[in-house]
Amino acid sequence: MEKSVLKQVLEPFYTTKSGSHSNFGLGLAYCYSVMKKHGGALELSSSPGKGTSVFLTFPGNRLKK
């Protein structure tokens, strides 16, 4: 993804796919919201023409005793 696109992909309803009725642009925005809510992190790494990676970092076990 280009840097201009990468800056927007975590915004709800942002999509680069046009003409499809099943792409709403909510996937990454939802993942980011859930990770943030639970103390985790979502990081993106992208090289135009090569691919994009999404890294999810989950918080440690927070079981209450």
PDB file of C-alpha atoms in Angstrom:
ATOM      1  CA  MET A   1       0.000   0.000   0.000  1.00  0.00           C
ATOM      2  CA  GLU A   2       1.080   3.526  -0.645  1.00  0.00           C
ATOM      3  CA  LYS A   3       1.744   5.684   2.439  1.00  0.00           C
ATOM      4  CA  SER A   4      -1.344   7.798   1.730  1.00  0.00           C
ATOM      5  CA  VAL A   5      -3.538   4.667   1.824  1.00  0.00           C
ATOM      6  CA  LEU A   6      -1.743   3.191   4.828  1.00  0.00           C
ATOM      7  CA  LYS A   7      -2.609   6.293   6.875  1.00  0.00           C
ATOM      8  CA  GLN A   8      -6.336   5.710   6.277  1.00  0.00           C
ATOM      9  CA  VAL A   9      -6.830   1.945   6.541  1.00  0.00           C
ATOM     10  CA  LEU A  10      -7.695   2.040  10.266  1.00  0.00           C
ATOM     11  CA  GLU A  11     -10.542   4.495   9.666  1.00  0.00           C
ATOM     12  CA  PRO A  12     -14.000   2.882   9.665  1.00  0.00           C
ATOM     13  CA  PHE A  13     -15.583   2.503   6.202  1.00  0.00           C
ATOM     14  CA  TYR A  14     -12.361   3.276   4.314  1.00  0.00           C
ATOM     15  CA  THR A  15     -11.898   0.880   1.407  1.00  0.00           C
ATOM     16  CA  THR A  16      -9.930   0.830  -1.817  1.00  0.00           C
ATOM     17  CA  LYS A  17     -12.286  -1.715  -3.391  1.00  0.00           C
ATOM     18  CA  SER A  18     -15.003  -0.152  -5.485  1.00  0.00           C
ATOM     19  CA  GLY A  19     -18.019  -1.752  -7.088  1.00  0.00           C
ATOM     20  CA  SER A  20     -18.442  -4.513  -4.525  1.00  0.00           C
ATOM     21  CA  HIS A  21     -21.409  -4.730  -2.197  1.00  0.00           C
ATOM     22  CA  SER A  22     -19.578  -6.878   0.365  1.00  0.00           C
ATOM     23  CA  ASN A  23     -16.558  -4.662   1.175  1.00  0.00           C
ATOM     24  CA  PHE A  24     -17.380  -2.167   3.898  1.00  0.00           C
ATOM     25  CA  GLY A  25     -13.930  -1.143   5.106  1.00  0.00           C
ATOM     26  CA  LEU A  26     -14.514  -2.280   8.666  1.00  0.00           C
ATOM     27  CA  GLY A  27     -12.089  -5.191   9.104  1.00  0.00           C
ATOM     28  CA  LEU A  28      -8.886  -3.435  10.148  1.00  0.00           C
ATOM     29  CA  ALA A  29     -10.761  -0.668  11.960  1.00  0.00           C
ATOM     30  CA  TYR A  30     -12.596  -3.287  14.040  1.00  0.00           C
ATOM     31  CA  CYS A  31      -9.407  -5.233  14.785  1.00  0.00           C
ATOM     32  CA  TYR A  32      -7.659  -2.030  15.852  1.00  0.00           C
ATOM     33  CA  SER A  33     -10.557  -1.095  18.143  1.00  0.00           C
ATOM     34  CA  VAL A  34     -10.634  -4.510  19.837  1.00  0.00           C
ATOM     35  CA  MET A  35      -6.861  -4.636  20.307  1.00  0.00           C
ATOM     36  CA  LYS A  36      -6.800  -1.114  21.767  1.00  0.00           C
ATOM     37  CA  LYS A  37      -9.713  -1.860  24.112  1.00  0.00           C
ATOM     38  CA  HIS A  38      -7.933  -4.914  25.532  1.00  0.00           C
ATOM     39  CA  GLY A  39      -4.489  -3.333  25.881  1.00  0.00           C
ATOM     40  CA  GLY A  40      -2.986  -4.825  22.751  1.00  0.00           C
ATOM     41  CA  ALA A  41      -1.571  -3.240  19.617  1.00  0.00           C
ATOM     42  CA  LEU A  42      -1.988  -3.442  15.848  1.00  0.00           C
ATOM     43  CA  GLU A  43       0.913  -2.477  13.598  1.00  0.00           C
ATOM     44  CA  LEU A  44       1.063  -2.328   9.806  1.00  0.00           C
ATOM     45  CA  SER A  45       4.049  -2.754   7.529  1.00  0.00           C
ATOM     46  CA  SER A  46       3.697  -2.323   3.792  1.00  0.00           C
ATOM     47  CA  SER A  47       5.822  -2.216   0.664  1.00  0.00           C
ATOM     48  CA  PRO A  48       3.949  -1.072  -2.465  1.00  0.00           C
ATOM     49  CA  GLY A  49       3.802  -3.872  -5.014  1.00  0.00           C
ATOM     50  CA  LYS A  50       5.178  -6.430  -2.541  1.00  0.00           C
ATOM     51  CA  GLY A  51       2.558  -6.795   0.176  1.00  0.00           C
ATOM     52  CA  THR A  52       1.282  -5.714   3.547  1.00  0.00           C
ATOM     53  CA  SER A  53       1.689  -7.361   6.947  1.00  0.00           C
ATOM     54  CA  VAL A  54      -0.505  -6.836   9.986  1.00  0.00           C
ATOM     55  CA  PHE A  55       1.049  -7.534  13.386  1.00  0.00           C
ATOM     56  CA  LEU A  56      -1.165  -8.079  16.430  1.00  0.00           C
ATOM     57  CA  THR A  57       0.389  -7.856  19.885  1.00  0.00           C
ATOM     58  CA  PHE A  58      -1.765  -9.369  22.598  1.00  0.00           C
ATOM     59  CA  PRO A  59      -1.450  -8.367  26.252  1.00  0.00           C
ATOM     60  CA  GLY A  60      -0.216 -10.868  28.810  1.00  0.00           C
ATOM     61  CA  ASN A  61      -2.545 -13.040  30.860  1.00  0.00           C
ATOM     62  CA  ARG A  62      -4.561 -10.844  33.230  1.00  0.00           C
ATOM     63  CA  LEU A  63      -6.431 -13.463  35.222  1.00  0.00           C
ATOM     64  CA  LYS A  64      -7.747 -12.229  38.551  1.00  0.00           C
ATOM     65  CA  LYS A  65      -7.204 -14.415  41.586  1.00  0.00           C
TER      66      LYS A  65
END
